[in-house]
PDB file of C-alpha atoms in Angstrom:
ATOM      1  CA  UNK A   1     107.575  78.957  64.646  1.00 62.00           C
ATOM      2  CA  UNK A   2     110.425  81.646  63.984  1.00 61.00           C
ATOM      3  CA  UNK A   3     107.653  84.652  64.676  1.00 64.00           C
ATOM      4  CA  UNK A   4     107.113  82.948  68.227  1.00 62.00           C
ATOM      5  CA  UNK A   5     111.308  82.843  68.785  1.00 62.00           C
ATOM      6  CA  UNK A   6     111.180  86.318  67.655  1.00 60.00           C
ATOM      7  CA  UNK A   7     108.656  87.371  69.957  1.00 61.00           C
ATOM      8  CA  UNK A   8     110.507  85.153  73.013  1.00 56.00           C
ATOM      9  CA  UNK A   9     113.807  87.009  72.478  1.00 54.00           C
ATOM     10  CA  UNK A  10     112.260  90.075  72.053  1.00 48.00           C
ATOM     11  CA  UNK A  11     110.393  89.559  75.550  1.00 54.00           C
ATOM     12  CA  UNK A  12     113.877  88.826  76.751  1.00 53.00           C
ATOM     13  CA  UNK A  13     115.842  91.535  75.599  1.00 45.00           C
ATOM     14  CA  UNK A  14     113.234  94.275  77.335  1.00 49.00           C
ATOM     15  CA  UNK A  15     113.300  92.595  80.731  1.00 47.00           C
ATOM     16  CA  UNK A  16     117.481  92.482  80.279  1.00 51.00           C
ATOM     17  CA  UNK A  17     116.924  96.078  79.125  1.00 44.00           C
ATOM     18  CA  UNK A  18     114.760  96.852  82.093  1.00 50.00           C
ATOM     19  CA  UNK A  19     116.732  95.535  84.626  1.00 48.00           C
ATOM     20  CA  UNK A  20     120.042  96.971  83.629  1.00 49.00           C
ATOM     21  CA  UNK A  21     118.554 100.432  83.204  1.00 51.00           C
ATOM     22  CA  UNK A  22     119.579 102.932  85.744  1.00 52.00           C
ATOM     23  CA  UNK A  23     116.877 103.423  88.297  1.00 69.00           C
ATOM     24  CA  UNK A  24     116.554 106.373  91.040  1.00 81.00           C
ATOM     25  CA  UNK A  25     115.674 103.759  93.679  1.00 90.00           C
ATOM     26  CA  UNK A  26     117.127 100.342  93.335  1.00 94.00           C
ATOM     27  CA  UNK A  27     120.755  98.746  91.984  1.00 93.00           C
ATOM     28  CA  UNK A  28     120.307  96.373  89.240  1.00 92.00           C
ATOM     29  CA  UNK A  29     120.401  93.597  91.833  1.00 94.00           C
ATOM     30  CA  UNK A  30     117.799  95.102  94.023  1.00 95.00           C
ATOM     31  CA  UNK A  31     115.647  95.273  90.891  1.00 93.00           C
ATOM     32  CA  UNK A  32     116.358  91.797  90.225  1.00 93.00           C
ATOM     33  CA  UNK A  33     115.420  90.396  93.648  1.00 94.00           C
ATOM     34  CA  UNK A  34     112.264  92.743  93.510  1.00 94.00           C
ATOM     35  CA  UNK A  35     111.230  91.332  90.043  1.00 92.00           C
ATOM     36  CA  UNK A  36     110.856  87.817  91.527  1.00 91.00           C
ATOM     37  CA  UNK A  37     108.013  88.872  93.687  1.00 93.00           C
ATOM     38  CA  UNK A  38     104.962  89.196  91.692  1.00 89.00           C
ATOM     39  CA  UNK A  39     101.538  89.230  92.762  1.00 87.00           C
ATOM     40  CA  UNK A  40     101.308  85.440  93.075  1.00 80.00           C
ATOM     41  CA  UNK A  41     104.517  85.254  94.984  1.00 72.00           C
ATOM     42  CA  UNK A  42     103.827  84.174  98.688  1.00 72.00           C
ATOM     43  CA  UNK A  43     107.574  82.621  99.672  1.00 79.00           C
ATOM     44  CA  UNK A  44     108.966  82.303 102.990  1.00 87.00           C
ATOM     45  CA  UNK A  45     111.774  84.011 103.926  1.00 92.00           C
ATOM     46  CA  UNK A  46     112.917  87.394 103.273  1.00 95.00           C
ATOM     47  CA  UNK A  47     115.178  89.543 101.343  1.00 96.00           C
ATOM     48  CA  UNK A  48     117.355  92.559 101.828  1.00 97.00           C
ATOM     49  CA  UNK A  49     117.704  95.834  99.889  1.00 97.00           C
ATOM     50  CA  UNK A  50     119.901  98.592  99.445  1.00 96.00           C
ATOM     51  CA  UNK A  51     117.572 101.336  98.127  1.00 94.00           C
ATOM     52  CA  UNK A  52     119.714 104.661  96.970  1.00 90.00           C
ATOM     53  CA  UNK A  53     119.686 107.290  99.414  1.00 83.00           C
ATOM     54  CA  UNK A  54     119.185 105.643 102.393  1.00 88.00           C
ATOM     55  CA  UNK A  55     121.838 104.747 104.861  1.00 85.00           C
ATOM     56  CA  UNK A  56     121.369 101.606 105.751  1.00 91.00           C
ATOM     57  CA  UNK A  57     119.919  97.781 104.199  1.00 95.00           C
ATOM     58  CA  UNK A  58     116.189  97.374 104.630  1.00 97.00           C
ATOM     59  CA  UNK A  59     114.665  94.036 104.786  1.00 98.00           C
ATOM     60  CA  UNK A  60     111.186  92.743 103.829  1.00 97.00           C
ATOM     61  CA  UNK A  61     109.281  89.653 103.493  1.00 95.00           C
ATOM     62  CA  UNK A  62     109.040  87.862 100.034  1.00 93.00           C
ATOM     63  CA  UNK A  63     105.729  88.783  99.359  1.00 91.00           C
ATOM     64  CA  UNK A  64     103.654  91.515  97.050  1.00 92.00           C
ATOM     65  CA  UNK A  65     102.528  93.253  99.872  1.00 91.00           C
ATOM     66  CA  UNK A  66     105.843  94.210 101.281  1.00 94.00           C
ATOM     67  CA  UNK A  67     107.317  95.098  97.741  1.00 94.00           C
ATOM     68  CA  UNK A  68     104.563  97.666  97.314  1.00 93.00           C
ATOM     69  CA  UNK A  69     105.488  99.288 100.791  1.00 94.00           C
ATOM     70  CA  UNK A  70     108.848  99.560  99.711  1.00 95.00           C
ATOM     71  CA  UNK A  71     107.857 101.624  96.654  1.00 93.00           C
ATOM     72  CA  UNK A  72     104.583 103.477  98.350  1.00 90.00           C
ATOM     73  CA  UNK A  73     107.367 104.697 101.168  1.00 93.00           C
ATOM     74  CA  UNK A  74     110.388 105.296  99.215  1.00 94.00           C
ATOM     75  CA  UNK A  75     108.995 106.495  95.624  1.00 92.00           C
ATOM     76  CA  UNK A  76     105.387 108.224  96.685  1.00 90.00           C
ATOM     77  CA  UNK A  77     106.729 109.495  99.985  1.00 91.00           C
ATOM     78  CA  UNK A  78     103.003 109.925 101.068  1.00 88.00           C
ATOM     79  CA  UNK A  79     104.053 109.762 105.025  1.00 92.00           C
ATOM     80  CA  UNK A  80     106.460 112.836 104.715  1.00 93.00           C
ATOM     81  CA  UNK A  81     104.836 116.533 106.357  1.00 95.00           C
ATOM     82  CA  UNK A  82     103.070 118.613 104.114  1.00 93.00           C
ATOM     83  CA  UNK A  83     105.079 121.289 102.732  1.00 92.00           C
ATOM     84  CA  UNK A  84     103.425 123.946 105.003  1.00 94.00           C
ATOM     85  CA  UNK A  85     104.500 122.410 108.271  1.00 96.00           C
ATOM     86  CA  UNK A  86     106.911 123.960 110.465  1.00 95.00           C
ATOM     87  CA  UNK A  87     109.139 121.797 111.971  1.00 97.00           C
ATOM     88  CA  UNK A  88     111.642 122.322 114.472  1.00 97.00           C
ATOM     89  CA  UNK A  89     114.968 122.047 114.860  1.00 97.00           C
ATOM     90  CA  UNK A  90     114.702 118.613 116.986  1.00 97.00           C
ATOM     91  CA  UNK A  91     111.365 117.484 116.162  1.00 98.00           C
ATOM     92  CA  UNK A  92     109.281 114.863 117.626  1.00 98.00           C
ATOM     93  CA  UNK A  93     107.491 112.767 115.069  1.00 98.00           C
ATOM     94  CA  UNK A  94     104.814 110.150 116.235  1.00 98.00           C
ATOM     95  CA  UNK A  95     103.977 107.589 113.780  1.00 98.00           C
ATOM     96  CA  UNK A  96     101.071 105.351 114.291  1.00 98.00           C
ATOM     97  CA  UNK A  97     100.977 102.186 111.869  1.00 96.00           C
ATOM     98  CA  UNK A  98     104.276 101.765 111.764  1.00 97.00           C
ATOM     99  CA  UNK A  99     103.932  98.561 109.630  1.00 96.00           C
ATOM    100  CA  UNK A 100     107.439  97.200 108.771  1.00 97.00           C
ATOM    101  CA  UNK A 101     109.523 100.787 109.648  1.00 97.00           C
ATOM    102  CA  UNK A 102     110.072 102.093 105.960  1.00 97.00           C
ATOM    103  CA  UNK A 103     108.144 105.227 106.835  1.00 97.00           C
ATOM    104  CA  UNK A 104     109.942 105.808 110.133  1.00 97.00           C
ATOM    105  CA  UNK A 105     113.706 105.038 108.710  1.00 97.00           C
ATOM    106  CA  UNK A 106     112.818 107.544 105.594  1.00 96.00           C
ATOM    107  CA  UNK A 107     111.538 110.198 108.005  1.00 96.00           C
ATOM    108  CA  UNK A 108     114.761 109.758 109.979  1.00 96.00           C
ATOM    109  CA  UNK A 109     116.988 110.446 107.319  1.00 94.00           C
ATOM    110  CA  UNK A 110     115.056 113.314 106.174  1.00 95.00           C
ATOM    111  CA  UNK A 111     115.168 114.375 109.520  1.00 97.00           C
ATOM    112  CA  UNK A 112     118.282 113.153 111.307  1.00 96.00           C
ATOM    113  CA  UNK A 113     117.669 115.270 114.800  1.00 97.00           C
ATOM    114  CA  UNK A 114     114.439 113.917 115.275  1.00 98.00           C
ATOM    115  CA  UNK A 115     112.879 112.110 117.802  1.00 98.00           C
ATOM    116  CA  UNK A 116     110.803 109.448 116.366  1.00 98.00           C
ATOM    117  CA  UNK A 117     107.966 106.927 118.317  1.00 98.00           C
ATOM    118  CA  UNK A 118     106.183 104.429 115.993  1.00 98.00           C
ATOM    119  CA  UNK A 119     103.238 102.281 117.447  1.00 98.00           C
ATOM    120  CA  UNK A 120     102.494  98.829 115.286  1.00 97.00           C
ATOM    121  CA  UNK A 121     100.181  96.266 116.548  1.00 94.00           C
ATOM    122  CA  UNK A 122     101.155  93.260 114.660  1.00 94.00           C
ATOM    123  CA  UNK A 123     104.046  91.277 115.914  1.00 94.00           C
ATOM    124  CA  UNK A 124     105.470  89.905 112.859  1.00 94.00           C
ATOM    125  CA  UNK A 125     105.698  93.811 111.250  1.00 95.00           C
ATOM    126  CA  UNK A 126     106.848  95.118 114.618  1.00 97.00           C
ATOM    127  CA  UNK A 127     109.894  92.657 114.207  1.00 97.00           C
ATOM    128  CA  UNK A 128     110.784  93.822 110.989  1.00 97.00           C
ATOM    129  CA  UNK A 129     110.339  97.413 111.975  1.00 98.00           C
ATOM    130  CA  UNK A 130     112.503  97.068 114.723  1.00 98.00           C
ATOM    131  CA  UNK A 131     114.960  94.917 112.501  1.00 97.00           C
ATOM    132  CA  UNK A 132     114.234  98.437 109.900  1.00 98.00           C
ATOM    133  CA  UNK A 133     115.354 100.993 112.308  1.00 97.00           C
ATOM    134  CA  UNK A 134     117.844  99.584 114.663  1.00 96.00           C
ATOM    135  CA  UNK A 135     120.747 101.960 113.149  1.00 94.00           C
ATOM    136  CA  UNK A 136     118.336 104.840 113.765  1.00 95.00           C
ATOM    137  CA  UNK A 137     119.202 106.967 116.806  1.00 95.00           C
ATOM    138  CA  UNK A 138     116.360 108.178 118.867  1.00 97.00           C
ATOM    139  CA  UNK A 139     113.427 106.033 117.344  1.00 98.00           C
ATOM    140  CA  UNK A 140     111.536 103.784 119.597  1.00 98.00           C
ATOM    141  CA  UNK A 141     108.587 101.188 118.482  1.00 98.00           C
ATOM    142  CA  UNK A 142     105.828  99.704 120.447  1.00 98.00           C
ATOM    143  CA  UNK A 143     103.705  96.695 119.839  1.00 97.00           C
ATOM    144  CA  UNK A 144     100.552  97.413 120.811  1.00 97.00           C
ATOM    145  CA  UNK A 145      96.695  99.508 118.606  1.00 96.00           C
ATOM    146  CA  UNK A 146      96.047 102.981 119.011  1.00 96.00           C
ATOM    147  CA  UNK A 147      92.396 102.915 119.499  1.00 96.00           C
ATOM    148  CA  UNK A 148      89.925 104.998 121.795  1.00 96.00           C
ATOM    149  CA  UNK A 149      90.825 103.378 124.952  1.00 95.00           C
ATOM    150  CA  UNK A 150      93.132 101.553 127.013  1.00 97.00           C
ATOM    151  CA  UNK A 151      92.004  97.998 126.759  1.00 95.00           C
ATOM    152  CA  UNK A 152      92.795  95.240 124.571  1.00 94.00           C
ATOM    153  CA  UNK A 153      91.469  94.688 121.490  1.00 92.00           C
ATOM    154  CA  UNK A 154      91.617  91.444 118.808  1.00 89.00           C
ATOM    155  CA  UNK A 155      92.477  91.589 115.012  1.00 86.00           C
ATOM    156  CA  UNK A 156      92.228  88.789 112.242  1.00 81.00           C
ATOM    157  CA  UNK A 157      96.231  87.573 111.715  1.00 76.00           C
ATOM    158  CA  UNK A 158      95.069  85.668 108.640  1.00 65.00           C
ATOM    159  CA  UNK A 159      94.815  89.288 106.968  1.00 57.00           C
ATOM    160  CA  UNK A 160      97.221  90.547 104.296  1.00 58.00           C
ATOM    161  CA  UNK A 161     100.466  91.817 105.869  1.00 53.00           C
ATOM    162  CA  UNK A 162      99.066  95.367 105.292  1.00 58.00           C
ATOM    163  CA  UNK A 163      95.718  95.485 106.759  1.00 61.00           C
ATOM    164  CA  UNK A 164      95.302  94.455 110.194  1.00 73.00           C
ATOM    165  CA  UNK A 165      92.335  95.892 111.479  1.00 79.00           C
ATOM    166  CA  UNK A 166      90.743  96.331 115.119  1.00 80.00           C
ATOM    167  CA  UNK A 167      87.761  94.245 115.312  1.00 75.00           C
ATOM    168  CA  UNK A 168      84.851  95.834 116.920  1.00 65.00           C
ATOM    169  CA  UNK A 169      83.726  92.170 117.686  1.00 58.00           C
ATOM    170  CA  UNK A 170      84.910  88.626 117.761  1.00 54.00           C
ATOM    171  CA  UNK A 171      81.929  87.364 115.522  1.00 58.00           C
ATOM    172  CA  UNK A 172      82.547  84.021 113.819  1.00 60.00           C
ATOM    173  CA  UNK A 173      86.332  83.901 113.577  1.00 63.00           C
ATOM    174  CA  UNK A 174      88.131  80.877 114.736  1.00 63.00           C
ATOM    175  CA  UNK A 175      90.381  81.891 118.005  1.00 63.00           C
ATOM    176  CA  UNK A 176      93.318  80.303 115.817  1.00 61.00           C
ATOM    177  CA  UNK A 177      92.538  83.343 113.794  1.00 75.00           C
ATOM    178  CA  UNK A 178      92.388  85.983 116.775  1.00 85.00           C
ATOM    179  CA  UNK A 179      95.498  87.829 117.980  1.00 88.00           C
ATOM    180  CA  UNK A 180      94.701  89.861 121.182  1.00 91.00           C
ATOM    181  CA  UNK A 181      97.104  92.870 121.704  1.00 94.00           C
ATOM    182  CA  UNK A 182      97.051  96.009 124.210  1.00 96.00           C
ATOM    183  CA  UNK A 183      95.719  99.137 122.946  1.00 97.00           C
ATOM    184  CA  UNK A 184      96.367 102.891 124.219  1.00 97.00           C
ATOM    185  CA  UNK A 185      93.936 105.764 123.488  1.00 97.00           C
ATOM    186  CA  UNK A 186      96.320 109.358 122.035  1.00 98.00           C
ATOM    187  CA  UNK A 187      95.976 110.689 125.821  1.00 97.00           C
ATOM    188  CA  UNK A 188      97.495 107.795 126.896  1.00 98.00           C
ATOM    189  CA  UNK A 189     100.324 107.707 124.442  1.00 98.00           C
ATOM    190  CA  UNK A 190     101.072 110.968 125.190  1.00 98.00           C
ATOM    191  CA  UNK A 191     101.541 110.525 128.630  1.00 98.00           C
ATOM    192  CA  UNK A 192     103.249 107.709 128.456  1.00 98.00           C
ATOM    193  CA  UNK A 193     106.107 109.051 126.509  1.00 98.00           C
ATOM    194  CA  UNK A 194     105.875 112.633 128.247  1.00 98.00           C
ATOM    195  CA  UNK A 195     105.071 114.574 124.698  1.00 98.00           C
ATOM    196  CA  UNK A 196     104.520 117.949 125.564  1.00 97.00           C
ATOM    197  CA  UNK A 197     104.181 118.654 121.666  1.00 98.00           C
ATOM    198  CA  UNK A 198     104.555 116.714 118.425  1.00 98.00           C
ATOM    199  CA  UNK A 199     105.809 118.366 115.553  1.00 98.00           C
ATOM    200  CA  UNK A 200     103.738 115.872 112.963  1.00 98.00           C
ATOM    201  CA  UNK A 201     101.838 112.844 113.463  1.00 98.00           C
ATOM    202  CA  UNK A 202     101.252 110.172 110.716  1.00 98.00           C
ATOM    203  CA  UNK A 203      98.249 108.087 111.411  1.00 97.00           C
ATOM    204  CA  UNK A 204      97.525 104.978 109.113  1.00 94.00           C
ATOM    205  CA  UNK A 205      95.687 102.739 111.600  1.00 93.00           C
ATOM    206  CA  UNK A 206      93.232 100.747 108.950  1.00 86.00           C
ATOM    207  CA  UNK A 207      90.343 102.233 110.162  1.00 84.00           C
ATOM    208  CA  UNK A 208      90.519 102.701 113.819  1.00 92.00           C
ATOM    209  CA  UNK A 209      91.450 106.664 112.838  1.00 95.00           C
ATOM    210  CA  UNK A 210      87.258 106.900 112.175  1.00 93.00           C
ATOM    211  CA  UNK A 211      86.388 106.125 115.724  1.00 94.00           C
ATOM    212  CA  UNK A 212      89.450 107.828 117.201  1.00 96.00           C
ATOM    213  CA  UNK A 213      88.357 111.229 115.453  1.00 96.00           C
ATOM    214  CA  UNK A 214      84.833 110.590 116.352  1.00 95.00           C
ATOM    215  CA  UNK A 215      85.589 110.081 120.219  1.00 95.00           C
ATOM    216  CA  UNK A 216      84.832 112.505 122.683  1.00 93.00           C
ATOM    217  CA  UNK A 217      88.455 113.304 124.000  1.00 94.00           C
ATOM    218  CA  UNK A 218      90.481 114.718 121.419  1.00 97.00           C
ATOM    219  CA  UNK A 219      92.339 116.865 123.845  1.00 96.00           C
ATOM    220  CA  UNK A 220      95.936 115.443 122.305  1.00 97.00           C
ATOM    221  CA  UNK A 221      95.053 117.599 119.257  1.00 97.00           C
ATOM    222  CA  UNK A 222      96.223 120.358 121.143  1.00 97.00           C
ATOM    223  CA  UNK A 223      99.722 119.178 121.422  1.00 97.00           C
ATOM    224  CA  UNK A 224     100.071 118.468 117.469  1.00 98.00           C
ATOM    225  CA  UNK A 225     101.581 121.095 114.911  1.00 98.00           C
ATOM    226  CA  UNK A 226     101.024 119.014 111.986  1.00 98.00           C
ATOM    227  CA  UNK A 227      99.296 115.741 110.834  1.00 98.00           C
ATOM    228  CA  UNK A 228      98.893 113.119 108.085  1.00 96.00           C
ATOM    229  CA  UNK A 229      95.777 110.774 108.328  1.00 96.00           C
ATOM    230  CA  UNK A 230      95.001 108.221 106.142  1.00 93.00           C
ATOM    231  CA  UNK A 231      91.137 107.283 106.166  1.00 91.00           C
ATOM    232  CA  UNK A 232      89.952 103.913 105.308  1.00 87.00           C
ATOM    233  CA  UNK A 233      86.396 105.100 104.149  1.00 85.00           C
ATOM    234  CA  UNK A 234      83.261 102.975 103.202  1.00 79.00           C
ATOM    235  CA  UNK A 235      81.609 104.015  99.992  1.00 72.00           C
ATOM    236  CA  UNK A 236      78.985 105.694 101.727  1.00 78.00           C
ATOM    237  CA  UNK A 237      81.034 107.933 104.332  1.00 82.00           C
ATOM    238  CA  UNK A 238      81.740 111.106 103.223  1.00 87.00           C
ATOM    239  CA  UNK A 239      85.749 112.610 104.074  1.00 91.00           C
ATOM    240  CA  UNK A 240      84.103 116.203 104.424  1.00 93.00           C
ATOM    241  CA  UNK A 241      82.816 114.967 108.046  1.00 93.00           C
ATOM    242  CA  UNK A 242      86.440 114.207 109.405  1.00 95.00           C
ATOM    243  CA  UNK A 243      87.965 117.405 107.714  1.00 96.00           C
ATOM    244  CA  UNK A 244      85.205 119.595 109.645  1.00 96.00           C
ATOM    245  CA  UNK A 245      86.291 117.620 113.099  1.00 97.00           C
ATOM    246  CA  UNK A 246      90.128 118.295 112.706  1.00 97.00           C
ATOM    247  CA  UNK A 247      89.515 121.794 111.392  1.00 97.00           C
ATOM    248  CA  UNK A 248      87.176 122.738 114.716  1.00 96.00           C
ATOM    249  CA  UNK A 249      90.501 121.733 116.726  1.00 96.00           C
ATOM    250  CA  UNK A 250      92.427 124.587 114.885  1.00 96.00           C
ATOM    251  CA  UNK A 251      94.202 123.230 111.965  1.00 97.00           C
ATOM    252  CA  UNK A 252      93.906 124.454 108.180  1.00 97.00           C
ATOM    253  CA  UNK A 253      93.013 121.177 106.421  1.00 97.00           C
ATOM    254  CA  UNK A 254      92.666 119.695 103.230  1.00 95.00           C
ATOM    255  CA  UNK A 255      92.369 116.673 101.372  1.00 92.00           C
ATOM    256  CA  UNK A 256      95.907 115.554 100.063  1.00 86.00           C
ATOM    257  CA  UNK A 257      95.498 115.855  96.456  1.00 81.00           C
ATOM    258  CA  UNK A 258      98.060 112.643  95.575  1.00 79.00           C
ATOM    259  CA  UNK A 259      96.375 110.284  97.709  1.00 74.00           C
ATOM    260  CA  UNK A 260      92.697 109.263  97.439  1.00 72.00           C
ATOM    261  CA  UNK A 261      92.120 109.328 101.262  1.00 81.00           C
ATOM    262  CA  UNK A 262      94.146 110.828 103.277  1.00 90.00           C
ATOM    263  CA  UNK A 263      93.866 114.173 105.442  1.00 95.00           C
ATOM    264  CA  UNK A 264      96.730 116.803 105.934  1.00 96.00           C
ATOM    265  CA  UNK A 265      96.413 119.272 108.608  1.00 97.00           C
ATOM    266  CA  UNK A 266      98.679 121.784 109.944  1.00 98.00           C
ATOM    267  CA  UNK A 267      97.685 123.811 113.225  1.00 96.00           C
ATOM    268  CA  UNK A 268      96.688 127.770 112.149  1.00 87.00           C
ATOM    269  CA  UNK A 269      98.323 129.286 115.099  1.00 79.00           C
ATOM    270  CA  UNK A 270     101.919 128.072 114.946  1.00 67.00           C
TER     271      UNK A 270
END
């Protein structure tokens, strides 16, 4: 009995020690809030965090996916331009797949003079992205999908919060599970925003990037200086195929060594 009590006290001590320990990202209060969100947590509501380094608070849902996004963005920082990218004084960034807006908020802080345009097709994520970037100057987020054509596409709204994918067909899904949204191709996005050059393009659109890279019209790449494209490949798909496609458009291309499925590309003639 005494052994069980001692073990319980040690566990409690370790928990308290971890909470009060200095953290590069979060205060003790924020660490406590995040500690209450586990893989089994699925509560209604939101929490507000004040990450160290960010100039304003952020809002996330009380679910493990949003918690992972916080660390994925602020700790791992896979979304940032590669070191070889030549970023201008007043750069233009295009964030395709903005999720809850943390990538935009972080990039805006890293590049305060930047203009950032984001696209997010899920309305709940879009609303959070607007909330998390409302204090950011020269930021615009559009609730639409990025696709190979200007049309309307569907996704399943019962998917988890970080992996909404465009459906190629309706299948056997119930109508209540499907959400229809407008879609735009890259050429239209550039035209709509009158973009003559994009310093950096980040693409994380849950599988749609494969169809976009294989589409006939890749003229939009001629106006891009650097890219980070997260590929969502099946086990039988080879990333080299996509490296070759991008390289043929005048980029120096490599697979990200920190992320298992991301491609970095920097225009060779800049």
